[in-house]
Coordinates of C-alpha atoms in Angstrom, one line a residue:
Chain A
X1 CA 9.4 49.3 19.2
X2 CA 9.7 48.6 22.7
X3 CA 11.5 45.6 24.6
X4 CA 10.3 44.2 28.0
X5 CA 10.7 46.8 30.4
X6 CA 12.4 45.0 33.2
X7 CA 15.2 42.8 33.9
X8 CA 14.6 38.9 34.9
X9 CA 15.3 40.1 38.7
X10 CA 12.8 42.8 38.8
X11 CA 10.4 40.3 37.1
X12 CA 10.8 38.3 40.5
X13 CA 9.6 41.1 42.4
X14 CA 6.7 41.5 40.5
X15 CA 6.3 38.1 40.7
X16 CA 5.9 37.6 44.3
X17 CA 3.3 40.7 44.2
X18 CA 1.5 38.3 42.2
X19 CA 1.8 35.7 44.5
X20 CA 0.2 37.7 47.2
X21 CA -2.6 38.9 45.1
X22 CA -2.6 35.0 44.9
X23 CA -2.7 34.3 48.6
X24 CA -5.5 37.2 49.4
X25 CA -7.8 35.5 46.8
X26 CA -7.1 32.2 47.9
X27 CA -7.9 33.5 51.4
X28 CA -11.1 34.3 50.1
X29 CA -11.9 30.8 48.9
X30 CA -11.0 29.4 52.2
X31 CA -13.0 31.6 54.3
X32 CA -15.8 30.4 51.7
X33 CA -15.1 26.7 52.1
X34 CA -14.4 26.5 48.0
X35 CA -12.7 23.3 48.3
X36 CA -10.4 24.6 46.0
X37 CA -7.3 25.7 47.8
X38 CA -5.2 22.5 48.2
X39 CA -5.1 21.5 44.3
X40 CA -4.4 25.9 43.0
X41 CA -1.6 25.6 45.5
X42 CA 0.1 22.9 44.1
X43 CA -0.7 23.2 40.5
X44 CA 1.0 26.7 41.1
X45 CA 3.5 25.9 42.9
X46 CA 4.6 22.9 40.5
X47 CA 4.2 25.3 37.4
X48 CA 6.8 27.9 39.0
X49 CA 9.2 25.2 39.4
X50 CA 8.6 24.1 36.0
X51 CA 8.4 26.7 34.1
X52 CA 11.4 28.4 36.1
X53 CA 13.3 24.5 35.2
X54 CA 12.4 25.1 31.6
X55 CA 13.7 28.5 30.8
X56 CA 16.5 27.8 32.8
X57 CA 17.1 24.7 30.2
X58 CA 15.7 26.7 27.2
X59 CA 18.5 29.5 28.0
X60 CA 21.1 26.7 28.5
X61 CA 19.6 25.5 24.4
X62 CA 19.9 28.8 22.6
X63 CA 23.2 29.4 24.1
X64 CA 24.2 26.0 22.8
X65 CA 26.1 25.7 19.2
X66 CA 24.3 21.9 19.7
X67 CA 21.0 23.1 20.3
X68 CA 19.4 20.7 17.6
X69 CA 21.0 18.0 19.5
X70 CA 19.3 19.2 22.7
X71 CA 16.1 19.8 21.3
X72 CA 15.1 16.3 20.6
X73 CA 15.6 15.3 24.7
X74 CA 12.9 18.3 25.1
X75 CA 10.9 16.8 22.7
X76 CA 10.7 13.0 24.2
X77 CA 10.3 14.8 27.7
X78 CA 7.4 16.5 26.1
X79 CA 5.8 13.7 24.9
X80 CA 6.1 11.2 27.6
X81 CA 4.5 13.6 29.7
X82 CA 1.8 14.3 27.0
X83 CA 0.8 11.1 26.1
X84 CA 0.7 9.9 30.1
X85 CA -1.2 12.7 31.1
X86 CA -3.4 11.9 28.4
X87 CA -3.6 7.7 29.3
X88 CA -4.6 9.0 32.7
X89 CA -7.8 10.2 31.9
X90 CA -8.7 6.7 30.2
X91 CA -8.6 4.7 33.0
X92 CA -10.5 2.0 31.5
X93 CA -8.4 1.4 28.5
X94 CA -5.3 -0.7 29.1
X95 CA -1.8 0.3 28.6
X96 CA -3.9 3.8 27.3
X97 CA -0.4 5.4 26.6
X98 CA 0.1 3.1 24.0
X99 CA -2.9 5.3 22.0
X100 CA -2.5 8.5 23.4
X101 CA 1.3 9.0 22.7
X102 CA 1.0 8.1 19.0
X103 CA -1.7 9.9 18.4
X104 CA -0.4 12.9 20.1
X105 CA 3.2 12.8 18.7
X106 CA 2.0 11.8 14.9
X107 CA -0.7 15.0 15.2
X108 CA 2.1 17.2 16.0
X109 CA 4.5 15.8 13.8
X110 CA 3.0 16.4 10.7
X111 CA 2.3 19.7 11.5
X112 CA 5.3 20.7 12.7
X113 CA 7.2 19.0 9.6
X114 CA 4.9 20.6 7.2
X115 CA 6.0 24.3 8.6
X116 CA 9.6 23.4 9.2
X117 CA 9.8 21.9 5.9
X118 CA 8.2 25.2 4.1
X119 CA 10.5 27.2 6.4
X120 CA 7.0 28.8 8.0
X121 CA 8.7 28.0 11.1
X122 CA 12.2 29.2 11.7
X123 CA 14.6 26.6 12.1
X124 CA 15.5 28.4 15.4
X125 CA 15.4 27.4 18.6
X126 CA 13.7 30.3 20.0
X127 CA 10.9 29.3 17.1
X128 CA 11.2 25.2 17.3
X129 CA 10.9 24.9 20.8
X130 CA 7.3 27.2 21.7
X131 CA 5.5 26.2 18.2
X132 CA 6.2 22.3 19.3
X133 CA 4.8 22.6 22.6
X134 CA 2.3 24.6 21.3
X135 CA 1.5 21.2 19.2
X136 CA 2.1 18.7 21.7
X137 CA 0.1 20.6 24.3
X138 CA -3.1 20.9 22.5
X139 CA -2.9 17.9 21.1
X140 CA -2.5 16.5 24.5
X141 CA -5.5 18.6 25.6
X142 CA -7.9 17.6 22.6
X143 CA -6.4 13.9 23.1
X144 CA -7.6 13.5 27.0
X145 CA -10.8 14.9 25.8
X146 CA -11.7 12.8 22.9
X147 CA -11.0 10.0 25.0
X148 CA -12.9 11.0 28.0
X149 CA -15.8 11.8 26.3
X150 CA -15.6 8.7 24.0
X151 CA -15.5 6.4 26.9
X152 CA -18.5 8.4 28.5
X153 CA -20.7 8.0 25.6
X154 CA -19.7 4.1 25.2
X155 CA -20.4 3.6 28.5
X156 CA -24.1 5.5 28.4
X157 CA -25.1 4.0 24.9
X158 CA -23.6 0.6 25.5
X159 CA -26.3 -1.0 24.9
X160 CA -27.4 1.2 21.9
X161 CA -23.9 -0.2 20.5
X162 CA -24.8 -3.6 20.8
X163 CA -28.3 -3.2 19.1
X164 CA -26.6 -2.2 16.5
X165 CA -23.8 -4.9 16.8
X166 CA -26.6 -7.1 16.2
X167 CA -28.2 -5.9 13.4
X168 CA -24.6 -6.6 11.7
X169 CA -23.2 -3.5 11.7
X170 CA -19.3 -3.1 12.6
X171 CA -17.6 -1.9 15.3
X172 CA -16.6 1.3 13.4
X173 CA -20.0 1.8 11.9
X174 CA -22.0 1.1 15.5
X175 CA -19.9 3.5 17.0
X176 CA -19.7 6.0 14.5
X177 CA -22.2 8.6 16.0
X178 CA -20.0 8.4 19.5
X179 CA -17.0 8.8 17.6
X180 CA -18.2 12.2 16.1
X181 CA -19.9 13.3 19.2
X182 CA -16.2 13.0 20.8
X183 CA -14.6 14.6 18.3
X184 CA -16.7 17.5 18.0
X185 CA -16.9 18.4 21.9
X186 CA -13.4 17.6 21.9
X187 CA -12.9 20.6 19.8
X188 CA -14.9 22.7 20.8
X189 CA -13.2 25.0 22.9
X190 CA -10.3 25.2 19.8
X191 CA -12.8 26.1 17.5
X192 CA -14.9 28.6 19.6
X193 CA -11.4 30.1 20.6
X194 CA -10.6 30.6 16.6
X195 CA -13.8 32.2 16.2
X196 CA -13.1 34.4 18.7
X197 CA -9.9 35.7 17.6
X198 CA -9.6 39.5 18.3
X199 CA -12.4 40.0 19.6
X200 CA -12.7 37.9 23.0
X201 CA -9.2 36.9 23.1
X202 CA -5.6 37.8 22.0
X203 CA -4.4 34.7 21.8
X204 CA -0.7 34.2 23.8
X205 CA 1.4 33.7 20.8
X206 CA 0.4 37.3 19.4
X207 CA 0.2 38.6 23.3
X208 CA 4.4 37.6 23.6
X209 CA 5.2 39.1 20.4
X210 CA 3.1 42.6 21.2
X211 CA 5.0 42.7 24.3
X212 CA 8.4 42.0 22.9
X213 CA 7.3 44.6 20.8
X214 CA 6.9 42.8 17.2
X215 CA 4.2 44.6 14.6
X216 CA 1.0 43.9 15.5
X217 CA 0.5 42.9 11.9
X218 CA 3.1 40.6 12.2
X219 CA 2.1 39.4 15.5
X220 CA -1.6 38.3 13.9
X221 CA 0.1 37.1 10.5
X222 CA 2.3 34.4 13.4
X223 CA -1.0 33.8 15.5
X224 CA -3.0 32.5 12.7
X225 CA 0.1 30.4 11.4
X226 CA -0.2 28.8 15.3
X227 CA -3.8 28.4 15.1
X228 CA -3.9 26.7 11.4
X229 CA -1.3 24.2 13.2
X230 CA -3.2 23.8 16.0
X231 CA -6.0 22.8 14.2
X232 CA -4.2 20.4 11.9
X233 CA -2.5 18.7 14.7
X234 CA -5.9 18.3 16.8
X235 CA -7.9 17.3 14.4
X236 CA -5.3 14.8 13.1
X237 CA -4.6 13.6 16.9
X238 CA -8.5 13.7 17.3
X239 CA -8.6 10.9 14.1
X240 CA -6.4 8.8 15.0
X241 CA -7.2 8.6 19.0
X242 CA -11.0 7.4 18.2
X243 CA -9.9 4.9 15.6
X244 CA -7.0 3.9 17.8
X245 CA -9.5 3.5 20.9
X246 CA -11.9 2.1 18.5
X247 CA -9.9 -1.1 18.3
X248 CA -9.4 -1.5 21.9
X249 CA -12.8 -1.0 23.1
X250 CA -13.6 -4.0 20.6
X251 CA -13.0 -7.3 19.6
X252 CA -12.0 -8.4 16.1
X253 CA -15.2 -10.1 16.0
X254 CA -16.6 -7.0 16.4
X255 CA -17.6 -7.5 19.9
X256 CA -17.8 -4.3 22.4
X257 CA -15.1 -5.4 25.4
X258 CA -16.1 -4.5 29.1
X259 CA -15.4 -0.9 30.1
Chain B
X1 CA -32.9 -30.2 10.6
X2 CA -32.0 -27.6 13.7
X3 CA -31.5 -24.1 12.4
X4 CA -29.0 -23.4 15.0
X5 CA -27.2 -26.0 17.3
X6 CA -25.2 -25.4 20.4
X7 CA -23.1 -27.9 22.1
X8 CA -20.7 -28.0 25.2
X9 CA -21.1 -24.3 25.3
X10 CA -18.9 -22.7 27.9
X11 CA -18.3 -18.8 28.7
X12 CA -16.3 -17.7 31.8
X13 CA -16.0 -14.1 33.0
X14 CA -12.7 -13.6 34.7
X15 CA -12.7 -16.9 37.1
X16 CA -16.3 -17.9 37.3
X17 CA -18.0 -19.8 34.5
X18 CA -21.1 -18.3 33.7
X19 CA -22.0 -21.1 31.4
X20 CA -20.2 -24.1 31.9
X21 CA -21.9 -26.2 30.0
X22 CA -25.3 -26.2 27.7
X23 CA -26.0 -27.9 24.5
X24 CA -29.3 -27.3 22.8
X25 CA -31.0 -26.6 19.2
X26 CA -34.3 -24.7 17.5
X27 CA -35.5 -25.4 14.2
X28 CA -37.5 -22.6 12.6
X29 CA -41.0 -22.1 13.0
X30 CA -40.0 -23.6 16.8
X31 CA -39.7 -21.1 19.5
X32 CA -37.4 -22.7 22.5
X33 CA -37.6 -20.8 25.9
X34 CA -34.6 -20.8 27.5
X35 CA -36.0 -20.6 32.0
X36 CA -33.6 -21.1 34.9
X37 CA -33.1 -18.9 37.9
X38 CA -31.2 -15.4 37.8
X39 CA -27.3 -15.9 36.9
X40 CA -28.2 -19.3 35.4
X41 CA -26.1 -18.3 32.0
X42 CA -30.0 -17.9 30.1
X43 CA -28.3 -14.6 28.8
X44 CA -25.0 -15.6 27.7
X45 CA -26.0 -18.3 25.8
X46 CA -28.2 -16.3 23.6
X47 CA -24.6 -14.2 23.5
X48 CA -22.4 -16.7 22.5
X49 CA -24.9 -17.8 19.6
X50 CA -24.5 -14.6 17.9
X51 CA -20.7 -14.3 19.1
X52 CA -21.5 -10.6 21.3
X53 CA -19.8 -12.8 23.4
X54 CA -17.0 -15.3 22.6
X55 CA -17.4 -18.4 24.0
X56 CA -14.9 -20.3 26.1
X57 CA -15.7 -23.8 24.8
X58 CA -17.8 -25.8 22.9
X59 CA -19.8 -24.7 19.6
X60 CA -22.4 -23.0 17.8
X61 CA -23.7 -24.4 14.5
X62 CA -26.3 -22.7 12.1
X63 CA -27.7 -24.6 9.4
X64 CA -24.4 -27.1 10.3
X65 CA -22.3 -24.3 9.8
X66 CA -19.5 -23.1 12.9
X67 CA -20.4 -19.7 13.6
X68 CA -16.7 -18.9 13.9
X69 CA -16.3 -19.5 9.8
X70 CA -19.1 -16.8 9.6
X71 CA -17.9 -12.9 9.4
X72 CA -19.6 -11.8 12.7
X73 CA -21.6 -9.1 10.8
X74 CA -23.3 -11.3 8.7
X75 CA -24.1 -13.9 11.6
X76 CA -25.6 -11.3 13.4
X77 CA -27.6 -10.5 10.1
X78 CA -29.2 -13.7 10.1
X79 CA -29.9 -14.0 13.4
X80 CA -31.3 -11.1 15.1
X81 CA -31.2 -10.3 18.9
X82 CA -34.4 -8.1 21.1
X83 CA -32.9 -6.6 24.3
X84 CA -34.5 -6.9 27.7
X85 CA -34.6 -3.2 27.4
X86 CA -35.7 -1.8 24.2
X87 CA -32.5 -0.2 22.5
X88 CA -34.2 1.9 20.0
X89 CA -31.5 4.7 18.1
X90 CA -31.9 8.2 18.3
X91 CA -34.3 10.0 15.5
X92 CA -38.0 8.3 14.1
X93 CA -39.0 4.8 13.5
X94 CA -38.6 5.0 10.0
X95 CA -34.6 6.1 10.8
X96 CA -34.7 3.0 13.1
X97 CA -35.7 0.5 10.3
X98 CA -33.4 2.4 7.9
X99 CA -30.7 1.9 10.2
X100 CA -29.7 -2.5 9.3
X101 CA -31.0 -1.7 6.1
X102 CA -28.5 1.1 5.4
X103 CA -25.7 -1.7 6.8
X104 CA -26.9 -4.2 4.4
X105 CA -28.1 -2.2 1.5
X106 CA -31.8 -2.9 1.1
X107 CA -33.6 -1.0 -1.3
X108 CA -36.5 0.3 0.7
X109 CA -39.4 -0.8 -1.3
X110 CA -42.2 -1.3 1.3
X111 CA -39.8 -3.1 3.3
X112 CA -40.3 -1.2 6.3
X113 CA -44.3 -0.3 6.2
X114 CA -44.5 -4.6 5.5
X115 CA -42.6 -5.1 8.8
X116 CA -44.2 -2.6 10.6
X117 CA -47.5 -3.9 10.1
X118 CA -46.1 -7.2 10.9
X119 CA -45.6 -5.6 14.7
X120 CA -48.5 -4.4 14.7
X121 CA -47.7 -0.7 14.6
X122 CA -49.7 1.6 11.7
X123 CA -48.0 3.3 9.6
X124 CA -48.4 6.6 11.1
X125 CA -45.9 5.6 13.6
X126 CA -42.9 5.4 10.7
X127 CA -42.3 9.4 10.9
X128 CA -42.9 9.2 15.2
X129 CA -40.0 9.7 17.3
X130 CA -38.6 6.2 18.6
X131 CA -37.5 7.6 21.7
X132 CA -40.8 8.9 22.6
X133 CA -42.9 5.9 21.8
X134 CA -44.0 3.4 25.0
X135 CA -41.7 0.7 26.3
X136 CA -44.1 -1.9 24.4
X137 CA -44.0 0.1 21.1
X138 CA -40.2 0.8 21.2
X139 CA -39.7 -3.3 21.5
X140 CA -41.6 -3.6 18.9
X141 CA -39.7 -1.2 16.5
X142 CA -36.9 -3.8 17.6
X143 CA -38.4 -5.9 16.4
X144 CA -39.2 -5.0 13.3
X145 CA -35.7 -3.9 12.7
X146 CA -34.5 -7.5 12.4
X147 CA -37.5 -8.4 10.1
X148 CA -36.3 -5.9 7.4
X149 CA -32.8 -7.2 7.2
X150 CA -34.4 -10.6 7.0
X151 CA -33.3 -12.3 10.3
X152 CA -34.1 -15.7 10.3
X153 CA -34.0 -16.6 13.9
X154 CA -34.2 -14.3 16.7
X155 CA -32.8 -13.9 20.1
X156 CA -35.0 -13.0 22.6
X157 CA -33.6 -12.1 25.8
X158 CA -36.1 -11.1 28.4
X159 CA -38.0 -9.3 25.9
X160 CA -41.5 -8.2 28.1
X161 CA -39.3 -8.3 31.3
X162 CA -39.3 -4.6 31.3
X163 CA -42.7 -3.8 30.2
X164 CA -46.3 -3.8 31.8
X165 CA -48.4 -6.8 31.5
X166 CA -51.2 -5.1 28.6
X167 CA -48.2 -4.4 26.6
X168 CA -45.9 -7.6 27.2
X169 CA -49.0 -9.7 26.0
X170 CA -49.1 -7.7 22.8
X171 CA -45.2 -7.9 22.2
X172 CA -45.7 -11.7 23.1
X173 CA -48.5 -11.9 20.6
X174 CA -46.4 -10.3 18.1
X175 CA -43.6 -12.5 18.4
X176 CA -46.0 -15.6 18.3
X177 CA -47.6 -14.4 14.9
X178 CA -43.9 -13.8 13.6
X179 CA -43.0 -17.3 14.2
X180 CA -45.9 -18.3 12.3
X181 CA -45.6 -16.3 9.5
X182 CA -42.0 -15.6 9.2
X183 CA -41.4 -19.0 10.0
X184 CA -38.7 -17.9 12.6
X185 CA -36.4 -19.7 14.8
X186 CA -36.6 -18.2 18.3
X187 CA -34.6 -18.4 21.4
X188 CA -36.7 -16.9 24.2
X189 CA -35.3 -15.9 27.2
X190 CA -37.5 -15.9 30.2
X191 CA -37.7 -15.8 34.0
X192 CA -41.5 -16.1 33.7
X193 CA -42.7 -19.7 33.4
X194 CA -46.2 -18.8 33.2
X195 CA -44.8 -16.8 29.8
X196 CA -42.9 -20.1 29.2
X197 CA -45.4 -22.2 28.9
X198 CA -47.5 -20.0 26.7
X199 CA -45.1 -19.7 24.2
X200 CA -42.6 -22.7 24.5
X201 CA -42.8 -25.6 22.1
X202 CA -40.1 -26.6 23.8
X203 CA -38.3 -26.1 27.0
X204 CA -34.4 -25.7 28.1
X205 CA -33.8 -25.2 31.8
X206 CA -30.8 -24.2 32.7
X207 CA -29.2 -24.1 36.3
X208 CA -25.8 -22.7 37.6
X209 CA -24.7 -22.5 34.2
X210 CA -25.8 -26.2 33.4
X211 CA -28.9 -27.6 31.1
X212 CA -30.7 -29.6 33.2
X213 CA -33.5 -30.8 30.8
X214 CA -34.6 -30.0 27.5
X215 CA -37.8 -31.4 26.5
X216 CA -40.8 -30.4 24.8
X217 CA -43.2 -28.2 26.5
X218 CA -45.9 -30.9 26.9
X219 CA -43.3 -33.5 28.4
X220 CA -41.9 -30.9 30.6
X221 CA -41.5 -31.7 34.2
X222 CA -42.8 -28.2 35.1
X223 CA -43.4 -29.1 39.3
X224 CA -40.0 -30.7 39.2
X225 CA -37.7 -27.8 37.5
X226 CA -39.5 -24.8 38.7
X227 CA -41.8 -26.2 41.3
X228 CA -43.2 -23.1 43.1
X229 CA -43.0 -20.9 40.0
X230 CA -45.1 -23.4 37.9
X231 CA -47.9 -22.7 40.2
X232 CA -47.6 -18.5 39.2
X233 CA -48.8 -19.4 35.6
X234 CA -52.3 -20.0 36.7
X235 CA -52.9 -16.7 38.5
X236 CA -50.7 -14.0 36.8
X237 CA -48.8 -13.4 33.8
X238 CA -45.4 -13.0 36.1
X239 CA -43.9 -9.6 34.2
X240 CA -42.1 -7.5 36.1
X241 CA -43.4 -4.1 36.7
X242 CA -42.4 -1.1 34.2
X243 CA -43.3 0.8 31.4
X244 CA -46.8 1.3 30.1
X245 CA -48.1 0.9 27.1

């Protein structure tokens, strides 16, 4: 099997011919008045850093004989950021962070202990480290989604809610249908993505090992190990986000707050 | 004795009250409009009785019992609440009705063609899409919803505001047969006077969050309280524009 056929400097190079492929197209957009130019800049210009930070941090880790030690600051970075990204899309929920950062890390956790624990994930840091921000990162995703949607639909059917409010149902049962709505186009892309498997996509877990030149059997047997985690962990964050949200967009006397 | 009771009832959002204070009662079989300009509080009173609101001060009482020793669901159970805007769910009529009785467990039965009937919709309509239905039809599926969970009282808030006049006289009509036969208590909600005094046996007027009388409808000082509007009673029915029937 192959290895990657160039060395980290020659990946620079190809890099910046990237980066001019990037510029042309971007030209493009301007010259058609996209709007779209400013915000691609600097989402990839803060990626390169980040991503150049990271593996500069992540080759610092696996060199390290304390690299479980090290782990667990890349773990809190990844979740602060996770579960504030996430808060910022619910705007209208106070102190937000406060749900989305348990339900993200909890989602993740479980999954993560559950294959740690049953040594389906290598307790290697070349292993730990992608798989977990695998977790945290869709869960993040599926998080700001649920919530965004959830407050959409609370704030269209408000007064569907109270109707039923009145009629004496609960605050979980009156907002049960905009619960499920949330949860189900929150995971939609996930589950369209599974479905797709093979035939759309190859999904990047499977692409890195192809190219590091794993057996593709191998390779799919991982990818579908990813995808059963991603799934646990959003549909676990999923839960407890709407039942978290649930009790701040009402009262205990079951009254639906101002949003 | 007064079904439900309200004293010294105060609600404030952020710094303004928009009740500061308003005391009142209905009995049942009594239907008491509640009339008073735009941001008067009409609303939030009719809120704070069935605790969709909290209330700042003061206290609600039904049948001498605080409504904060009742679980909220089962308040809201007794006393039902009609939007100004009909708030029908998603799926048929039938679904609608289904829909408290589900919450509450009631055995179908004839339940919901009795009620129907009782709004004056056939029974053809149970299968019909709610959300297809006219604006008058729709509140009148609301309606019928809090009959078949066996509200007691209702809360009326603006109820024909949104509908046409052909079809806010046969809601009103509706709801005037229901206190008769249901013996409802009813807290009506109105900016019309001319619908006021139709339907009021008595009258509560309420003005920047205040009661300024309370009286029965005959012994109402109609000139003094809503002076120009009183005169609108004698030439139109006062509904707003909107959906037709």
């Amino acid at each position: 099997m192959s290895e990657i056929p160039f060395t980290p400097e020659e990946g620079l190079v190809r890099l910046a011919l990237t980066a001019v492929l990037m510029v042309v197209v971007l030209t493009l957009a301007y010259i058609r008045r996209l709007g779209i130019g400013k915000e691609v800049v600097v989402s990839a210009i803060r990626g390169f850093v980040q991503l150049m930070l990271f593996a500069v941090i992540l080759t610092y880790i696996f060199d390290s004989p304390d690299w479980w030690l090290l782990v667990w600051g890349v773990f809190a970075a990844m979740i602060i950021m996770a579960g504030y990204t996430s808060a910022k899309r619910a705007p209208e929920i106070n102190k937000a962070w406060e749900i989305t950062t348990p339900s993200i890390v909890i989602g993740a956790a479980v999954s993560l202990i559950v294959m740690a624990s049953t040594r389906i994930m290598p307790l290697e840091p070349q292993f730990v480290i992608p798989l977990a921000g695998m977790a945290f990162g869709n869960s993040m995703n599926v998080c700001s989604l649920t919530l965004n949607r959830l407050i959409g639909e609370f704030k269209n059917n408000r007064q569907r809610i109270e109707a039923a409010l009145a009629l004496g149902a609960t605050s979980t049962y009156a907002s049960r249908t905009y619960l499920n709505t949330s949860v189900t186009a929150a995971l939609i892309p996930l589950v369209d993505h599974m479905k797709n498997l093979g035939i759309i996509f190859i999904p990047g877990a499977m692409t890195g090992l192809l190219m590091a030149g794993a057996d593709p059997l191998l390779a799919a047997e991982f990818q579908i190990v990813v995808f059963f985690m991603i799934m646990c962990t959003t549909i676990l964050t999923t839960m407890l986000v709407t039942h978290m949200a649930v009790k701040r967009l009402f009262t205990d006397a079951h009254q639906l707050v101002e949003i | 004795m007064s079904f439900i009771r309200f004293k010294d009832l105060g609600k404030r959002y952020g710094d303004r009250w928009a009740l500061k204070r308003a005391t009142g009662d209905v009995k049942k079989g009594e239907i008491v409009a509640i009339v008073g300009p735009s941001g008067s509080g009409k609303s939030t009173v009719l809120r704070c009785i069935n605790r969709l609101a909290e209330a700042d001060r003061g206290a609600v009482k039904v049948e001498g019992v605080n409504v904060k020793e009742i679980e909220p669901p089962i308040l809201r159970r007794r006393i039902g609440m009609v939007f100004q805007f009909p708030a029908v769910f998603p799926g048929t009529v039938k679904e609608n009705l289904l829909y408290g009785m589900d919450i509450w467990e009631i055995p179908d039965e004839g339940v919901t063609s009795v009620a129907l009937e009782e709004v004056g919709l056939h029974l053809g309509f149970l299968e019909r899409d709610a959300e297809k239905l006219s604006g008058g039809e729709q509140q009148r599926v609301c309606l019928a919803r809090s009959l078949v969970i066996g509200s007691e009282a209702l809360l009326l808030d603006e109820p024909t505001a949104s509908l046409d006049n052909k079809a806010a006289s046969k809601v009103e009509r509706t709801i005037l047969d229901l206190k008769e036969n249901r013996e409802l208590a009813i807290l009506w909600v109105t900016h019309s006077t001319a619908q006021a005094r139709r339907v009021a046996d008595r009258v509560l007027y309420l003005k920047d969050g205040r009661v300024r009388s309370f009286a029965p409808a005959e012994e109402f000082d109609w000139e003094r309280w809503v002076g120009d509007e009183a005169a609108e009673c004698c030439t139109t029915h006062g509904h707003g524009g909107g959906r037709h029937e």
